[in-house]
Coordinates of C-alpha atoms in Angstrom, one line a residue:
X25 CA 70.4 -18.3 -26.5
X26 CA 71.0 -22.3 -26.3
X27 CA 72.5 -23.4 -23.0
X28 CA 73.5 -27.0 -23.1
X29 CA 74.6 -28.9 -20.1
X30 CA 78.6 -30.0 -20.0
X31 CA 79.5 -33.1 -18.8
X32 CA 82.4 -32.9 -17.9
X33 CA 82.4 -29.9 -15.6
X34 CA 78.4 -30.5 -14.5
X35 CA 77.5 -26.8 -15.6
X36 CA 75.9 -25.4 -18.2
X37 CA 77.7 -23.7 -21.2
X38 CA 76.7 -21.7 -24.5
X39 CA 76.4 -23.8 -27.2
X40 CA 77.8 -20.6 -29.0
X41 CA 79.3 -18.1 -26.9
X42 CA 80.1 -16.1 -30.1
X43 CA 77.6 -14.5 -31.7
X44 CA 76.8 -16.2 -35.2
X45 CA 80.0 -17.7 -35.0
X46 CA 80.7 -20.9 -36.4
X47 CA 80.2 -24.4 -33.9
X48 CA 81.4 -27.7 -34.3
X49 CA 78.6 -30.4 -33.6
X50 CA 81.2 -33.5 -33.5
X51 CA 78.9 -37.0 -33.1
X52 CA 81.0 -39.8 -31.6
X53 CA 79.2 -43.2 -32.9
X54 CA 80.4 -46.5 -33.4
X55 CA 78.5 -49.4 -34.4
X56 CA 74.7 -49.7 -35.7
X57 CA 72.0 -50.0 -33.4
X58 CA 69.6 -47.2 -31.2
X59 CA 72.1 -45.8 -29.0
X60 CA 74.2 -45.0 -31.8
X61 CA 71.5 -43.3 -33.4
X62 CA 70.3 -41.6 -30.5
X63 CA 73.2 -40.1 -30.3
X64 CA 73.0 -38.8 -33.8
X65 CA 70.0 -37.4 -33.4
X66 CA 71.0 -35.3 -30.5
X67 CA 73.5 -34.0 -32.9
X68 CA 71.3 -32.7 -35.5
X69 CA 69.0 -31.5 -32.5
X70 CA 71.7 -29.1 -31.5
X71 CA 72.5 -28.1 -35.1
X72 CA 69.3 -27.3 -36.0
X73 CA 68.4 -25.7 -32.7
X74 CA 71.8 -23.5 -33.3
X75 CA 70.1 -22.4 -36.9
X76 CA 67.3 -21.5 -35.9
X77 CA 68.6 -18.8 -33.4
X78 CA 71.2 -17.7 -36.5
X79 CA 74.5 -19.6 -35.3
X80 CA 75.7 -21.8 -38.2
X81 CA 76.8 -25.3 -37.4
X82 CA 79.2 -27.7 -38.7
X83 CA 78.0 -31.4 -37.9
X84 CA 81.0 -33.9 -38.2
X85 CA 80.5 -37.9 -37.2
X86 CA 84.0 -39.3 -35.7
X87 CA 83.9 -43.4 -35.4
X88 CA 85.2 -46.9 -35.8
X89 CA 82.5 -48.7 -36.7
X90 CA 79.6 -48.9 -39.1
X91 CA 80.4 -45.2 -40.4
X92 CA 78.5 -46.2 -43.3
X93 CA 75.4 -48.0 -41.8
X94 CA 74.9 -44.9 -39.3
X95 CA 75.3 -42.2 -42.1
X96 CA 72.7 -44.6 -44.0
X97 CA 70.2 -44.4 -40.9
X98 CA 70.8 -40.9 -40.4
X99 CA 69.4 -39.7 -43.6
X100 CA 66.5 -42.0 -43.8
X101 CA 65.9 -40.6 -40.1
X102 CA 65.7 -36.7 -41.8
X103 CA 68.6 -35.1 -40.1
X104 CA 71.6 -33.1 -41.7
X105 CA 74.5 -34.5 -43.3
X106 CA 77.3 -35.4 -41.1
X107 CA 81.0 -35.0 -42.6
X108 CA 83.6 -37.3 -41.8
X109 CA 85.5 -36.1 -38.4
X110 CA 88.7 -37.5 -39.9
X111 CA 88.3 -34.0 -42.1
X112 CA 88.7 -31.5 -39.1
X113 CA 92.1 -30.2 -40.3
X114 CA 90.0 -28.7 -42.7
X115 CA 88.0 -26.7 -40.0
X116 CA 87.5 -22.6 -40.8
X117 CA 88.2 -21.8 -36.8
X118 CA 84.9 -22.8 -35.1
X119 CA 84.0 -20.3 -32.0
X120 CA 82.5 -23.3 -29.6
X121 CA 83.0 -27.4 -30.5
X122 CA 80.3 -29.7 -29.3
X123 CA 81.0 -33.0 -28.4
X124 CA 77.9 -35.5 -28.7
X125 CA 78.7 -38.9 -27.1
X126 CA 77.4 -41.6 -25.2
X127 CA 77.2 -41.3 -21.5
X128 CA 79.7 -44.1 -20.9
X129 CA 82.4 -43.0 -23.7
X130 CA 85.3 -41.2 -23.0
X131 CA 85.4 -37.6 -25.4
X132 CA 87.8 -35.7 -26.3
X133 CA 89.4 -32.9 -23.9
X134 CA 88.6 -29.6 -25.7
X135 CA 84.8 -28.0 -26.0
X136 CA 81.6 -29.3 -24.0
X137 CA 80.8 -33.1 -23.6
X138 CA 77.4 -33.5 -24.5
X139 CA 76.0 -37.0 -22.5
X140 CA 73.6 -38.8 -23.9
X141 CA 71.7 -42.3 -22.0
X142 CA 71.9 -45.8 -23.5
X143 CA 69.0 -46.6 -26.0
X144 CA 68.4 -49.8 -26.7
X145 CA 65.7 -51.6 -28.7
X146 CA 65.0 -53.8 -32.0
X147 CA 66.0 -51.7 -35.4
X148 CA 65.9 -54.9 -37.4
X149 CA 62.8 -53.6 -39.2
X150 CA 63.8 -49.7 -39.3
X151 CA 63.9 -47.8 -42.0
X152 CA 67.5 -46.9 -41.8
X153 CA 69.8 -49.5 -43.9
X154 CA 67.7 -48.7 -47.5
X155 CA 66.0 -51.8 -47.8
X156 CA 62.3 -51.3 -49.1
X157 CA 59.9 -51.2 -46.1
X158 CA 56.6 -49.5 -45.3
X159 CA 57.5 -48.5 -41.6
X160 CA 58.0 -44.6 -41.4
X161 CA 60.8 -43.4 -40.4
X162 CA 59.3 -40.4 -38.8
X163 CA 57.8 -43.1 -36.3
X164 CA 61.2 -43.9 -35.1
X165 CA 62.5 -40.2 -34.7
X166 CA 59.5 -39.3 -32.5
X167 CA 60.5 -42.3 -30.6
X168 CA 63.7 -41.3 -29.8
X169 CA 62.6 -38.1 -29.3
X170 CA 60.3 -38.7 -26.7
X171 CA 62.3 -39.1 -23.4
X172 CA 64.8 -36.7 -21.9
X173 CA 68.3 -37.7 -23.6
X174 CA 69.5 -38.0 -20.1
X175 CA 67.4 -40.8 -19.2
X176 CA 67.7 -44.5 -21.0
X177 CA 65.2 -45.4 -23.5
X178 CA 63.7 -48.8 -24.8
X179 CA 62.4 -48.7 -28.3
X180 CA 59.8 -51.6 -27.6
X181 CA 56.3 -52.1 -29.5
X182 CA 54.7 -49.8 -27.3
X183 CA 56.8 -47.1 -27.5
X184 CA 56.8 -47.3 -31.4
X185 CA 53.2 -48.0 -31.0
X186 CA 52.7 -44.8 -29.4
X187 CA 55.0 -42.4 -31.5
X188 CA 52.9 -44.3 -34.3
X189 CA 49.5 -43.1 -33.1
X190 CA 50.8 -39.6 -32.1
X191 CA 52.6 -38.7 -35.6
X192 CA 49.4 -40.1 -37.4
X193 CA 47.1 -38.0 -34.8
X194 CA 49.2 -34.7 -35.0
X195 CA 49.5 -34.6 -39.0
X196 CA 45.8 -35.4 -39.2
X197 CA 45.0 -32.5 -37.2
X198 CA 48.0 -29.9 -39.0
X199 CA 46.3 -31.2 -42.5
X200 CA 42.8 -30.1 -41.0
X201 CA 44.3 -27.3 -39.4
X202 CA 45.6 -25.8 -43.3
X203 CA 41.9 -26.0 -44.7
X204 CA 41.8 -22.4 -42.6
X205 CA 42.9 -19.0 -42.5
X206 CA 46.8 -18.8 -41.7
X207 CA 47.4 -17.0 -38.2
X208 CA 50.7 -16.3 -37.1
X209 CA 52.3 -18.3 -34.0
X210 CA 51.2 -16.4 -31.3
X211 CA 54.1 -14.5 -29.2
X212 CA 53.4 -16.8 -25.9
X213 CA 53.9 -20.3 -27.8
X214 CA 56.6 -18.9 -29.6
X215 CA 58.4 -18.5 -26.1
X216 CA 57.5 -21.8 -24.9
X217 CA 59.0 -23.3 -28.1
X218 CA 62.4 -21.6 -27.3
X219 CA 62.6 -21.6 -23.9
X220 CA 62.4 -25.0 -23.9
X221 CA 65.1 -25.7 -26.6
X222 CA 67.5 -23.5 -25.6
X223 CA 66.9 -24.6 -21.8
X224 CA 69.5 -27.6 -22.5
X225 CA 67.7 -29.3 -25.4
X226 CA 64.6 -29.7 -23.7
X227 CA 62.8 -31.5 -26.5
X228 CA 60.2 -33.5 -24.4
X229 CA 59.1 -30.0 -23.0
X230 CA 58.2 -29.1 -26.7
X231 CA 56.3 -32.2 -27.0
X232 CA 54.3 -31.0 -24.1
X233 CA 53.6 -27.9 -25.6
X234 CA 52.4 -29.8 -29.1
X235 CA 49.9 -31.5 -27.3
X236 CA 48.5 -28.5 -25.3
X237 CA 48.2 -26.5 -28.9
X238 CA 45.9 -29.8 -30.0
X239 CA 43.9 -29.7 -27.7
X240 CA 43.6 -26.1 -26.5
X241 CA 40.2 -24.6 -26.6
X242 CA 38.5 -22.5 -29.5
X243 CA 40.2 -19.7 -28.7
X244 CA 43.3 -20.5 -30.8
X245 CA 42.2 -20.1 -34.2
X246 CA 43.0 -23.3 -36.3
X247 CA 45.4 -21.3 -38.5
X248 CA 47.7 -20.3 -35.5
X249 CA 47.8 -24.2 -34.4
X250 CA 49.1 -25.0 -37.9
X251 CA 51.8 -22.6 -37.8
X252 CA 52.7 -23.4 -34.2
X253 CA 53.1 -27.2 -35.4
X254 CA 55.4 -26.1 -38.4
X255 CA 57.4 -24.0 -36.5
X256 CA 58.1 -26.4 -33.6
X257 CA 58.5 -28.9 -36.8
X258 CA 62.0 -26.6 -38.1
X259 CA 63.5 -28.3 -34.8
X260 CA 61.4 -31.7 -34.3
X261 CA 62.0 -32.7 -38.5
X262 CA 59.2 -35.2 -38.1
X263 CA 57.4 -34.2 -41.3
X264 CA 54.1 -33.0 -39.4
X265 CA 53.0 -31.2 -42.9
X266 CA 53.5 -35.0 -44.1
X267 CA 49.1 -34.8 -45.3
X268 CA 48.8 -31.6 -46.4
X269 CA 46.4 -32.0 -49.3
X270 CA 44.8 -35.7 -48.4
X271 CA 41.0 -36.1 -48.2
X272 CA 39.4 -34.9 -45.2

């Protein structure tokens, strides 16, 4: 069951304290740039963390500025669709609300207040305005992915340089992976996965576990690896089945 620290009272909270009742994941952004979208991305996190443990979410973006430009950079960035938080008089009575907002911004008073640290960085060559471009936009995703979203994060060159080499390393090794016998995901790493995404959004502790299925000895078949990586994948949405099918 997801646990998600509150702000505003310092404890943590269910993110839904109703059993497969409906939550509101409410993102506050204004203006384009990396904290704005890191902010988003936290938001799809906890919607598609909620999913997978059966709770269905409604994700809502509430905002000023650049409503446009952010809902732009959200899709090419894979995560859901946010509806317009103008719209909430339409809401079907939502057992928990979510509030996703920058550390420094005020929220509103009802539900849990979600903090999430400054992110700065370059986006000026992103993949997240539709202009034609070569970058990946996986490669930014992992980037913001990779650092506790209580900490602040730089995107520099190395950072993108390293989510860069990881992505390419990790769908390399799912594609090789595929070429043999499907296993399922066995019970233990299955439990890692969750406990770590429902222990307050933990992504980076997922991470970890990635890289200790990659390079864990030979006595985790290939086929259980690949399914480990897609499952973890349901929640990361980094495309890790991206070369499925490319030469060897």
């Amino acid at each position: 069951m997801l646990r998600i620290m509150d702000a505003r009272t310092g404890e943590p909270a269910l993110a839904a304290p109703v059993r497969r009742g409906l939550t509101r994941v409410e993102a506050h952004a204004s203006g384009y740039g990396a904290a704005s979208l890191r902010v988003l991305l936290v938001a799809d996190l906890l919607v598609r963390a909620l999913e997978l443990g059966g709770t269905p979410a409604w994700l809502l973006l509430t905002g000023d500025r650049d409503q446009a430009e952010l809902r732009a950079g959200a899709t090419a960035l894979g995560m859901h669709p946010f509806e317009d938080g103008r719209d909430l008089a339409a809401g079907v009575g939502e057992a928990q609300v979510l509030h996703v907002v920058s550390a420094y911004a005020p929220s509103p008073d009802d539900g849990v207040r979600i903090a999430v640290a400054p992110a700065e960085g370059d986006l000026s060559g992103a993949p997240t305005r539709g202009a034609a471009t070569d970058a990946d936009p996986a490669v930014l995703r992992l980037a913001l992915l990779s650092a506790p979203r209580t900490e602040p994060l730089r995107l520099d060159a190395t950072a993108l340089a390293e989510a860069h080499d990881t992505l390419a390393r990790w769908r390399r090794a799912v594609a090789d992976w595929a070429r043999q016998p499907s296993r399922p995901v066995p019970e233990s790493l299955r439990g890692r996965l969750r406990t770590a995404w429902e222990d307050d959004l933990d992504v980076p502790e997922v991470l970890r576990v990635l890289r200790w299925v990659r390079d864990a000895g030979p006595e985790l078949p290939a086929g259980a690896r690949f399914e480990t990586y897609a499952y973890a994948d349901r929640l990361l949405g980094l495309e890790l089945t991206h070369d499925l099918g490319a030469p060897a």
